[in-house]
């Protein structure tokens, strides 16, 4: 054999895996605009009836509304705490610093299932259980660590001398934070927020335990799912996929280059 | 710090506000929310979870106590009635085999991206592999139901193609559970493994090739050993996530999916059904505590193996 077959085999493998990875999403979109009650081939023509049903019945749309209340607020609070933690780790020395940077990522390692049960017990004790607020609280716990990780990536690129220069030029610490540090960290903040938002938007098990009647979208989808096969799910799935797709595009095109400091060349 | 003779007024002015960059009220302002968040919202619920595991239920009320009744009940029912032990075995079996398949599958993707895709396109290729992670997990599982069910996409395509004898019959078995889990895990594992593979020094591979190693030998003797730590990390991650996941088992495994071990649920699925059917939170908490112990076991085992692999490389 004269030519090296491996690059070809590698690309073939890659193409097959992409097929596997995108199959469910393609099927979801395809059957959201199909007439079939029971999804299968041959196809029976195009129709928007499942979207109409979705908006007509309104339970999933209401749940989407709940999610669109909880996820942005939880993501915002988590990004705020995450920024403070990242900034503290980046700038200050304090006892237990190494320990803090280690344990702060623990909420990522502890499975949501366990956090869900733990929160259920605690929140029921203080009568905070079964509302959107409890979902918000639990999500803040889950989202802070990943948001902080992204912000830290960005802050790690900021030379300490920039802050010191601002102080030397007479800026107070607070002014420096507002006028120098925050603008520099902004791409990281946005990236952390978007990551936190998507995590919260998709989180199921904690919300299942603590949400009560104010279901978030994944929980509502799950309860429809275990009851019956409903093609409206394809429609809501397509809508959710478009939202996530836009976020992913924003992260890739705008934020990744900024977070990883590609802008330093022209700065 | 002890710079008493300030050079000019500006520095002096700054020094009045800020003795050292480290000694600042801002430090406590930054750390306080983190501390409150960690202790109140993370440590407390976990400690509470472990504690509730020792409570009792009396007249449908939770009574704070320090009793081992829940654990005794679970131990007594390991292989009868609720069959907690069989669910544990099922979970370990499914998680281990899933992790094996998922890691091998994702390692192939990572290798293909690193070695068969031109450097300029690698980030795009990686993005494509990660993209499915951004779609809703519950909805992806619903879609897999559509694909794998008895009259679903695969079987209707087979029928339309006239291949009536071949029918895919995996829905509501743990094989379907594994398909859902592998699909969920792949993007995460690809990222871990791509970082591992991309960090391998290419000159080592070239050196091996120049010294007469075949491509296969270069892979076996250079790339594979240098990926070992990454592979073990990815594997432990996969096992942990699979152990903690109830969704795949419930939606694709149908709750009690068939497998080699038998028709038993996964531990996480069983925990969910146990809670929704009994609302016995103390017992659910005890079960969750057991799940934590199972995961610590996996993490420690993974860390030991990773440490051993690391030593072999550097030693």
Coordinates of C-alpha atoms in Angstrom, one line a residue:
Chain A
X1 CA 0.0 0.0 0.0
X2 CA 1.6 3.2 -1.1
X3 CA -0.8 5.8 0.5
X4 CA -1.5 6.2 4.1
X5 CA -5.1 5.1 4.7
X6 CA -5.5 6.4 8.2
X7 CA -6.5 10.0 7.6
X8 CA -9.3 8.7 5.4
X9 CA -10.4 6.1 7.9
X10 CA -10.3 8.8 10.6
X11 CA -12.5 11.2 8.6
X12 CA -14.9 8.4 7.8
X13 CA -15.2 7.5 11.5
X14 CA -15.7 11.2 12.3
X15 CA -18.5 11.4 9.7
X16 CA -20.2 8.3 11.1
X17 CA -20.0 9.6 14.7
X18 CA -21.5 13.0 13.7
X19 CA -24.3 11.1 12.1
X20 CA -24.9 9.4 15.4
X21 CA -24.6 12.6 17.4
X22 CA -26.9 14.6 15.3
X23 CA -29.5 11.9 14.5
X24 CA -31.8 12.6 17.4
X25 CA -31.8 16.3 16.7
X26 CA -32.5 15.8 13.0
X27 CA -35.3 13.4 13.8
X28 CA -36.8 15.8 16.3
X29 CA -36.9 18.7 13.8
X30 CA -38.1 16.4 10.9
X31 CA -41.1 15.0 12.9
X32 CA -42.0 18.4 14.3
X33 CA -43.3 19.3 10.8
X34 CA -44.7 15.9 9.9
X35 CA -48.3 14.9 9.7
X36 CA -47.7 11.4 11.3
X37 CA -49.2 10.8 14.7
X38 CA -46.7 8.0 15.2
X39 CA -43.3 9.0 13.9
X40 CA -42.0 6.6 11.2
X41 CA -41.4 6.2 7.5
X42 CA -42.8 6.7 4.9
X43 CA -43.3 10.4 5.6
X44 CA -46.9 11.6 5.3
X45 CA -46.5 15.2 4.3
X46 CA -45.8 18.5 6.0
X47 CA -47.8 20.2 8.6
X48 CA -47.5 22.8 11.4
X49 CA -50.3 21.2 13.5
X50 CA -48.0 20.2 16.3
X51 CA -46.8 23.7 16.8
X52 CA -50.5 24.9 16.8
X53 CA -51.3 22.2 19.4
X54 CA -48.3 23.2 21.4
X55 CA -49.4 26.9 21.6
X56 CA -53.1 26.0 21.9
X57 CA -52.6 23.7 25.0
X58 CA -50.1 26.0 26.6
X59 CA -48.8 23.8 29.4
X60 CA -45.4 23.4 27.8
X61 CA -45.3 27.0 26.8
X62 CA -46.1 28.0 30.4
X63 CA -43.2 25.8 31.5
X64 CA -41.0 27.4 28.9
X65 CA -42.0 30.7 30.5
X66 CA -41.1 29.4 34.0
X67 CA -37.7 28.3 32.7
X68 CA -37.2 31.7 31.1
X69 CA -37.8 33.3 34.5
X70 CA -35.6 30.9 36.5
X71 CA -32.6 30.3 34.2
X72 CA -31.6 33.9 33.5
X73 CA -32.0 35.0 37.2
X74 CA -30.1 32.0 38.5
X75 CA -27.4 32.5 35.9
X76 CA -27.1 36.2 36.8
X77 CA -26.7 35.5 40.5
X78 CA -24.3 32.6 39.9
X79 CA -22.2 34.7 37.5
X80 CA -22.1 37.5 40.2
X81 CA -20.9 35.1 42.9
X82 CA -18.6 33.4 40.4
X83 CA -17.0 36.7 39.4
X84 CA -16.3 37.7 43.0
X85 CA -14.8 34.3 43.7
X86 CA -12.7 34.3 40.6
X87 CA -11.5 37.9 41.3
X88 CA -10.7 37.0 44.9
X89 CA -8.7 34.0 43.8
X90 CA -7.0 36.0 41.1
X91 CA -6.0 39.0 43.2
X92 CA -5.9 38.3 46.9
X93 CA -3.8 36.1 49.1
X94 CA -5.6 34.6 52.0
X95 CA -5.4 31.5 54.2
X96 CA -7.0 28.5 52.6
X97 CA -6.8 29.9 49.1
X98 CA -5.6 26.6 47.5
X99 CA -8.3 24.8 49.5
X100 CA -11.0 27.2 48.2
X101 CA -10.0 26.8 44.6
X102 CA -10.3 23.1 45.1
X103 CA -13.6 22.7 46.9
X104 CA -15.4 25.4 44.9
X105 CA -15.7 23.0 42.0
X106 CA -17.2 20.3 44.1
X107 CA -20.8 21.1 43.1
X108 CA -19.8 20.1 39.6
X109 CA -18.7 16.7 40.8
X110 CA -21.6 15.9 43.1
X111 CA -24.3 14.5 41.0
X112 CA -27.5 16.7 40.7
X113 CA -29.6 13.7 41.9
X114 CA -27.9 13.9 45.3
X115 CA -28.1 17.7 45.5
X116 CA -31.8 17.4 44.6
X117 CA -32.6 15.0 47.5
X118 CA -30.5 17.1 49.9
X119 CA -32.2 20.3 48.9
X120 CA -35.6 18.7 49.1
X121 CA -35.1 17.9 52.8
X122 CA -33.6 21.3 53.7
X123 CA -36.1 23.4 51.8
X124 CA -39.1 21.4 53.1
X125 CA -37.8 22.1 56.6
X126 CA -37.9 25.9 56.1
X127 CA -41.1 25.8 54.0
X128 CA -39.4 27.0 50.8
X129 CA -40.2 23.9 48.9
X130 CA -42.2 23.5 45.7
X131 CA -41.8 26.8 44.0
X132 CA -39.8 28.5 41.3
X133 CA -37.8 30.2 44.1
X134 CA -36.5 26.8 45.3
X135 CA -35.5 25.9 41.7
X136 CA -33.7 29.3 41.5
X137 CA -31.8 28.7 44.8
X138 CA -30.7 25.2 43.8
X139 CA -29.7 26.2 40.4
X140 CA -27.5 29.0 41.8
X141 CA -25.6 26.3 43.7
X142 CA -25.1 24.2 40.6
X143 CA -24.2 27.1 38.2
X144 CA -21.7 29.1 40.3
X145 CA -18.8 26.8 39.8
X146 CA -18.9 26.5 36.0
X147 CA -19.5 30.2 35.7
X148 CA -16.5 30.9 37.9
X149 CA -14.3 28.6 35.9
X150 CA -15.0 30.5 32.7
X151 CA -14.4 33.9 34.4
X152 CA -11.2 32.7 35.9
X153 CA -9.9 31.7 32.5
X154 CA -10.4 35.3 31.4
X155 CA -9.1 37.0 34.6
X156 CA -5.9 34.8 34.5
X157 CA -4.9 36.7 31.3
X158 CA -5.1 40.1 33.0
X159 CA -1.7 41.2 34.1
X160 CA -1.7 42.4 37.7
X161 CA 0.2 45.5 36.6
X162 CA -2.9 46.9 34.8
X163 CA -4.7 47.3 38.1
X164 CA -1.6 48.7 39.8
X165 CA -1.2 51.2 37.1
X166 CA -4.7 52.4 37.6
X167 CA -4.1 52.8 41.3
X168 CA -0.9 54.7 40.7
X169 CA -2.7 57.0 38.4
X170 CA -5.0 57.9 41.3
X171 CA -8.0 55.6 40.8
X172 CA -9.6 54.2 43.9
X173 CA -9.9 50.5 44.2
X174 CA -13.6 50.7 43.4
X175 CA -13.0 52.8 40.3
X176 CA -10.4 50.4 39.1
X177 CA -12.7 47.5 39.6
X178 CA -15.5 49.3 37.7
X179 CA -13.4 50.9 34.9
X180 CA -10.6 48.4 34.4
X181 CA -11.3 45.0 35.8
X182 CA -14.9 44.6 34.8
X183 CA -14.5 45.7 31.2
X184 CA -11.6 43.3 30.9
X185 CA -13.6 40.4 32.4
X186 CA -16.7 41.2 30.4
X187 CA -16.3 38.4 27.8
X188 CA -15.7 35.9 30.6
X189 CA -18.8 37.2 32.4
X190 CA -20.9 36.8 29.3
X191 CA -19.4 33.4 28.6
X192 CA -20.0 32.3 32.2
X193 CA -23.5 33.6 32.1
X194 CA -24.4 31.8 28.8
X195 CA -22.9 28.5 30.1
X196 CA -24.8 28.9 33.4
X197 CA -28.0 29.7 31.5
X198 CA -27.8 26.7 29.3
X199 CA -27.0 24.4 32.3
X200 CA -30.0 25.7 34.1
X201 CA -32.2 25.6 31.1
X202 CA -31.5 21.9 30.6
X203 CA -31.3 20.8 34.3
X204 CA -33.9 18.1 35.1
X205 CA -33.3 16.1 38.3
X206 CA -32.9 18.9 40.9
X207 CA -35.9 20.7 39.5
X208 CA -37.9 17.5 39.5
X209 CA -37.3 17.1 43.2
X210 CA -37.9 20.7 44.3
X211 CA -40.2 22.4 41.7
X212 CA -43.6 21.2 42.9
X213 CA -46.3 22.6 40.6
X214 CA -44.2 25.3 39.1
X215 CA -42.5 23.0 36.7
X216 CA -39.6 24.1 34.6
X217 CA -39.5 23.0 30.9
X218 CA -37.5 19.8 31.3
X219 CA -39.7 18.7 34.2
X220 CA -42.9 19.5 32.2
X221 CA -41.5 17.7 29.2
X222 CA -40.7 14.7 31.3
X223 CA -44.2 14.5 32.7
X224 CA -45.7 14.7 29.2
X225 CA -43.2 12.0 28.1
X226 CA -44.0 9.4 30.7
X227 CA -47.7 9.8 30.1
X228 CA -48.0 9.4 26.3
X229 CA -46.3 9.9 23.0
X230 CA -47.1 13.5 22.0
X231 CA -45.6 14.9 18.8
X232 CA -45.9 18.4 20.2
X233 CA -42.7 17.5 22.0
X234 CA -41.0 17.6 18.7
X235 CA -42.2 21.1 18.2
X236 CA -41.1 22.4 21.6
X237 CA -37.8 20.5 21.0
X238 CA -37.2 22.3 17.8
X239 CA -37.8 25.7 19.5
X240 CA -35.5 24.8 22.4
X241 CA -32.9 23.6 19.9
X242 CA -33.0 26.9 18.0
X243 CA -32.5 28.8 21.3
X244 CA -29.6 26.6 22.3
X245 CA -28.2 26.7 18.7
X246 CA -28.1 30.5 18.8
X247 CA -26.4 30.5 22.2
X248 CA -23.8 28.0 20.9
X249 CA -23.2 30.2 17.9
X250 CA -22.7 33.3 20.0
X251 CA -20.3 31.4 22.2
X252 CA -18.2 30.1 19.3
X253 CA -18.2 33.2 17.2
X254 CA -18.1 36.0 19.7
X255 CA -17.0 34.8 23.1
X256 CA -14.4 32.0 22.6
X257 CA -12.0 34.2 20.8
X258 CA -12.4 36.9 23.5
X259 CA -12.2 34.5 26.5
X260 CA -9.0 33.0 25.1
X261 CA -7.5 36.3 24.5
X262 CA -7.3 36.6 20.8
X263 CA -8.0 40.3 21.2
X264 CA -4.7 40.9 22.9
X265 CA -2.9 41.1 19.6
X266 CA -4.8 44.2 18.5
X267 CA -5.2 45.7 21.9
Chain B
X1 CA 4.9 47.2 51.9
X2 CA 7.5 48.8 54.1
X3 CA 8.3 51.4 51.4
X4 CA 8.2 54.4 53.8
X5 CA 10.0 56.8 51.5
X6 CA 7.4 57.2 48.8
X7 CA 8.8 58.6 45.6
X8 CA 6.1 61.0 44.8
X9 CA 2.7 62.2 45.9
X10 CA 0.8 59.9 43.6
X11 CA 2.2 56.8 45.3
X12 CA 1.7 58.4 48.7
X13 CA -2.0 59.1 47.8
X14 CA -2.5 55.6 46.8
X15 CA -0.7 54.3 49.8
X16 CA -3.2 56.1 52.0
X17 CA -6.1 54.3 50.5
X18 CA -4.4 51.0 50.0
X19 CA -1.6 49.9 52.2
X20 CA -0.9 46.8 50.1
X21 CA -3.0 45.4 47.3
X22 CA -3.8 42.4 49.4
X23 CA -5.0 44.3 52.5
X24 CA -8.3 45.6 51.3
X25 CA -11.9 45.6 52.5
X26 CA -12.7 44.4 49.0
X27 CA -11.2 41.1 49.8
X28 CA -13.8 40.3 52.4
X29 CA -16.6 41.7 50.1
X30 CA -15.5 39.2 47.5
X31 CA -15.1 36.2 49.7
X32 CA -18.2 36.6 51.9
X33 CA -20.8 35.8 49.2
X34 CA -18.7 32.8 48.1
X35 CA -18.5 31.5 51.7
X36 CA -22.2 32.0 52.3
X37 CA -23.0 30.3 49.0
X38 CA -20.7 27.4 49.7
X39 CA -21.7 26.8 53.4
X40 CA -25.4 27.6 53.3
X41 CA -26.3 26.4 49.8
X42 CA -23.9 23.5 49.3
X43 CA -22.5 22.2 52.6
X44 CA -25.7 22.5 54.5
X45 CA -28.0 20.5 52.1
X46 CA -25.4 17.8 51.8
X47 CA -24.9 17.5 55.6
X48 CA -28.7 17.6 56.0
X49 CA -29.0 14.8 53.4
X50 CA -26.7 12.6 55.4
X51 CA -28.4 13.5 58.7
X52 CA -32.0 12.9 57.4
X53 CA -30.8 9.4 56.5
X54 CA -30.9 8.6 60.2
X55 CA -34.4 10.0 60.8
X56 CA -37.5 8.0 61.4
X57 CA -41.0 8.1 59.9
X58 CA -43.8 8.1 62.5
X59 CA -47.4 8.5 61.5
X60 CA -46.3 9.8 58.1
X61 CA -44.2 12.5 59.8
X62 CA -40.4 12.8 59.7
X63 CA -39.0 12.6 63.2
X64 CA -35.4 13.7 63.8
X65 CA -33.5 10.9 65.4
X66 CA -30.3 9.0 65.2
X67 CA -31.6 5.6 64.2
X68 CA -30.0 3.1 61.7
X69 CA -33.5 1.8 60.8
X70 CA -33.3 3.1 57.2
X71 CA -30.0 1.4 56.6
X72 CA -31.2 -1.7 58.3
X73 CA -34.3 -1.8 56.1
X74 CA -32.2 -1.2 53.0
X75 CA -29.7 -3.9 54.0
X76 CA -32.6 -6.3 54.8
X77 CA -34.2 -5.7 51.4
X78 CA -31.0 -5.9 49.3
X79 CA -32.2 -9.0 47.4
X80 CA -35.9 -9.3 48.3
X81 CA -38.9 -7.0 47.8
X82 CA -37.3 -3.6 46.8
X83 CA -34.1 -5.3 45.7
X84 CA -31.9 -2.4 46.4
X85 CA -28.8 -4.5 46.0
X86 CA -29.8 -5.8 42.6
X87 CA -30.4 -2.2 41.5
X88 CA -26.9 -1.4 42.7
X89 CA -25.4 -4.3 40.8
X90 CA -27.4 -3.3 37.7
X91 CA -26.2 0.3 38.0
X92 CA -22.5 -0.7 38.4
X93 CA -22.8 -3.1 35.4
X94 CA -24.5 -0.6 33.1
X95 CA -22.3 2.3 34.2
X96 CA -19.1 0.3 33.7
X97 CA -20.0 -1.1 30.3
X98 CA -21.3 2.3 29.2
X99 CA -18.2 4.0 30.3
X100 CA -16.1 1.5 28.4
X101 CA -18.0 1.9 25.2
X102 CA -18.3 5.7 25.5
X103 CA -14.6 6.2 26.3
X104 CA -13.5 4.0 23.3
X105 CA -16.0 5.8 21.1
X106 CA -14.9 9.3 22.2
X107 CA -11.2 8.4 22.1
X108 CA -11.7 7.5 18.4
X109 CA -13.3 10.9 17.8
X110 CA -10.5 12.7 19.7
X111 CA -7.8 10.8 17.8
X112 CA -9.5 11.4 14.5
X113 CA -9.9 15.2 15.2
X114 CA -6.3 15.5 16.3
X115 CA -4.6 13.4 13.6
X116 CA -7.0 13.3 10.6
X117 CA -8.3 16.8 10.5
X118 CA -6.1 19.7 9.3
X119 CA -5.1 22.0 12.3
X120 CA -7.2 24.9 11.0
X121 CA -10.4 22.9 11.0
X122 CA -9.9 21.1 14.4
X123 CA -11.8 23.6 16.5
X124 CA -14.7 23.4 14.1
X125 CA -14.6 19.6 14.2
X126 CA -14.5 19.8 18.0
X127 CA -17.4 22.2 18.1
X128 CA -19.5 19.8 16.0
X129 CA -18.8 17.0 18.4
X130 CA -19.7 19.1 21.4
X131 CA -22.8 20.8 19.8
X132 CA -25.3 18.0 20.8
X133 CA -24.5 18.7 24.4
X134 CA -26.3 22.0 24.0
X135 CA -29.6 20.5 23.1
X136 CA -31.9 19.4 25.9
X137 CA -31.1 16.0 27.3
X138 CA -34.8 15.1 28.0
X139 CA -35.7 15.9 24.5
X140 CA -32.8 14.0 23.0
X141 CA -34.0 10.9 25.0
X142 CA -37.5 11.5 23.6
X143 CA -36.0 11.5 20.2
X144 CA -34.1 8.3 20.8
X145 CA -37.5 6.7 21.9
X146 CA -38.8 7.8 18.5
X147 CA -35.9 6.3 16.8
X148 CA -35.6 3.0 18.7
X149 CA -39.2 2.1 19.5
X150 CA -41.0 -0.9 17.9
X151 CA -42.6 1.0 15.1
X152 CA -40.1 3.8 15.3
X153 CA -37.7 5.4 12.8
X154 CA -35.2 2.5 12.5
X155 CA -37.8 -0.2 12.2
X156 CA -40.0 1.7 9.8
X157 CA -37.0 2.3 7.6
X158 CA -36.1 -1.4 7.7
X159 CA -39.7 -2.3 6.8
X160 CA -39.8 0.3 4.0
X161 CA -36.6 -1.1 2.6
X162 CA -38.2 -4.6 2.6
X163 CA -35.9 -6.1 5.2
X164 CA -38.7 -7.5 7.3
X165 CA -36.7 -10.2 9.0
X166 CA -34.4 -7.7 10.8
X167 CA -36.1 -5.8 13.5
X168 CA -34.4 -3.6 16.1
X169 CA -35.8 -4.6 19.5
X170 CA -33.8 -2.7 22.1
X171 CA -36.3 -0.2 23.5
X172 CA -36.9 -0.7 27.2
X173 CA -33.7 -2.7 27.7
X174 CA -30.5 -1.5 29.3
X175 CA -29.0 -1.5 25.8
X176 CA -31.3 1.5 24.9
X177 CA -30.3 3.1 28.2
X178 CA -26.6 2.7 27.2
X179 CA -27.3 4.3 23.8
X180 CA -28.9 7.3 25.5
X181 CA -26.0 7.6 28.0
X182 CA -23.3 7.2 25.4
X183 CA -24.9 10.0 23.4
X184 CA -25.0 12.2 26.5
X185 CA -21.4 11.4 27.6
X186 CA -19.7 11.6 24.2
X187 CA -19.3 15.5 24.0
X188 CA -17.9 15.7 27.6
X189 CA -15.5 12.8 27.0
X190 CA -14.4 14.1 23.6
X191 CA -13.3 17.4 25.2
X192 CA -11.3 15.7 28.0
X193 CA -9.7 13.2 25.5
X194 CA -9.0 15.8 22.8
X195 CA -7.1 17.9 25.3
X196 CA -5.1 14.8 26.3
X197 CA -4.3 13.8 22.8
X198 CA -3.5 17.3 21.6
X199 CA -1.0 17.8 24.4
X200 CA 1.1 14.7 23.3
X201 CA 4.4 15.9 22.0
X202 CA 4.3 15.2 18.2
X203 CA 8.1 14.9 18.1
X204 CA 7.9 11.7 20.2
X205 CA 5.6 10.1 17.5
X206 CA 7.9 11.3 14.7
X207 CA 10.9 9.9 16.6
X208 CA 9.2 6.5 17.0
X209 CA 8.3 6.5 13.3
X210 CA 11.9 7.4 12.3
X211 CA 13.3 4.7 14.5
X212 CA 11.3 2.2 12.4
X213 CA 8.0 1.8 14.3
X214 CA 5.0 1.1 12.3
X215 CA 1.9 3.4 12.7
X216 CA 0.3 0.8 14.9
X217 CA 3.4 0.4 17.0
X218 CA 3.7 4.2 17.4
X219 CA 0.1 4.2 18.6
X220 CA 0.5 1.3 20.9
X221 CA 3.8 2.3 22.4
X222 CA 3.6 6.1 22.4
X223 CA 0.1 7.6 21.9
X224 CA -1.8 5.1 24.0
X225 CA 0.5 5.2 27.1
X226 CA 0.6 9.0 27.0
X227 CA -3.3 9.1 26.9
X228 CA -3.7 6.8 29.8
X229 CA -4.2 9.4 32.5
X230 CA -6.8 11.1 30.3
X231 CA -8.5 7.8 29.5
X232 CA -8.8 7.0 33.2
X233 CA -10.1 10.5 34.1
X234 CA -12.7 10.3 31.3
X235 CA -13.6 6.8 32.4
X236 CA -14.2 7.8 36.1
X237 CA -16.2 10.8 34.9
X238 CA -18.3 8.5 32.7
X239 CA -19.0 6.0 35.5
X240 CA -19.9 8.8 37.9
X241 CA -22.3 10.5 35.5
X242 CA -23.9 7.1 34.5
X243 CA -24.3 6.2 38.1
X244 CA -26.1 9.4 38.9
X245 CA -28.3 9.6 35.9
X246 CA -31.9 8.4 36.1
X247 CA -33.3 9.9 32.9
X248 CA -31.8 7.4 30.4
X249 CA -32.8 4.5 32.5
X250 CA -36.4 5.8 33.0
X251 CA -37.1 6.9 29.4
X252 CA -35.1 4.4 27.3
X253 CA -34.8 1.5 29.8
X254 CA -38.4 1.9 30.7
X255 CA -37.6 1.9 34.4
X256 CA -36.8 -1.8 34.8
X257 CA -34.8 -2.5 31.6
X258 CA -33.8 -6.0 30.7
X259 CA -30.1 -6.7 30.8
X260 CA -27.7 -9.6 31.4
X261 CA -28.3 -9.3 35.2
X262 CA -32.1 -9.3 34.8
X263 CA -35.0 -6.9 34.7
X264 CA -33.9 -4.5 37.4
X265 CA -33.9 -0.7 37.5
X266 CA -30.7 1.4 37.8
X267 CA -30.0 2.6 41.3
X268 CA -30.7 6.2 40.4
X269 CA -34.0 5.3 38.7
X270 CA -35.0 3.2 41.7
X271 CA -34.2 6.1 44.0
X272 CA -36.6 8.3 42.0
X273 CA -39.4 5.8 42.0
X274 CA -38.8 4.9 45.6
X275 CA -39.3 8.6 46.5
X276 CA -42.3 9.3 44.3
X277 CA -44.1 6.1 45.5
X278 CA -43.3 6.4 49.2
X279 CA -42.3 10.1 49.8
X280 CA -40.3 8.5 52.6
X281 CA -37.5 11.2 52.6
X282 CA -35.4 9.6 55.3
X283 CA -35.1 6.4 53.4
X284 CA -34.5 8.3 50.1
X285 CA -31.8 10.2 51.9
X286 CA -30.2 7.0 53.1
X287 CA -30.2 5.7 49.6
X288 CA -28.7 8.9 48.3
X289 CA -26.0 8.7 50.9
X290 CA -25.2 5.1 49.7
X291 CA -25.0 6.5 46.1
X292 CA -22.4 9.1 47.4
X293 CA -20.4 6.3 48.9
X294 CA -20.6 4.3 45.6
X295 CA -19.3 7.3 43.7
X296 CA -16.5 8.0 46.2
X297 CA -15.4 4.4 45.7
X298 CA -15.3 5.0 41.9
X299 CA -13.4 8.3 42.2
X300 CA -10.8 6.8 44.6
X301 CA -10.3 3.8 42.4
X302 CA -9.9 6.1 39.4
X303 CA -7.5 8.4 41.2
X304 CA -5.3 5.4 42.3
X305 CA -5.1 4.1 38.7
X306 CA -4.5 7.5 37.3
X307 CA -1.7 8.1 39.9
X308 CA -0.1 4.8 39.0
X309 CA -0.2 5.6 35.2
X310 CA 1.2 9.1 35.9
X311 CA 4.1 7.7 37.8
X312 CA 4.9 5.2 35.1
X313 CA 5.2 8.0 32.6
X314 CA 7.3 10.4 34.6
X315 CA 9.4 7.5 36.2

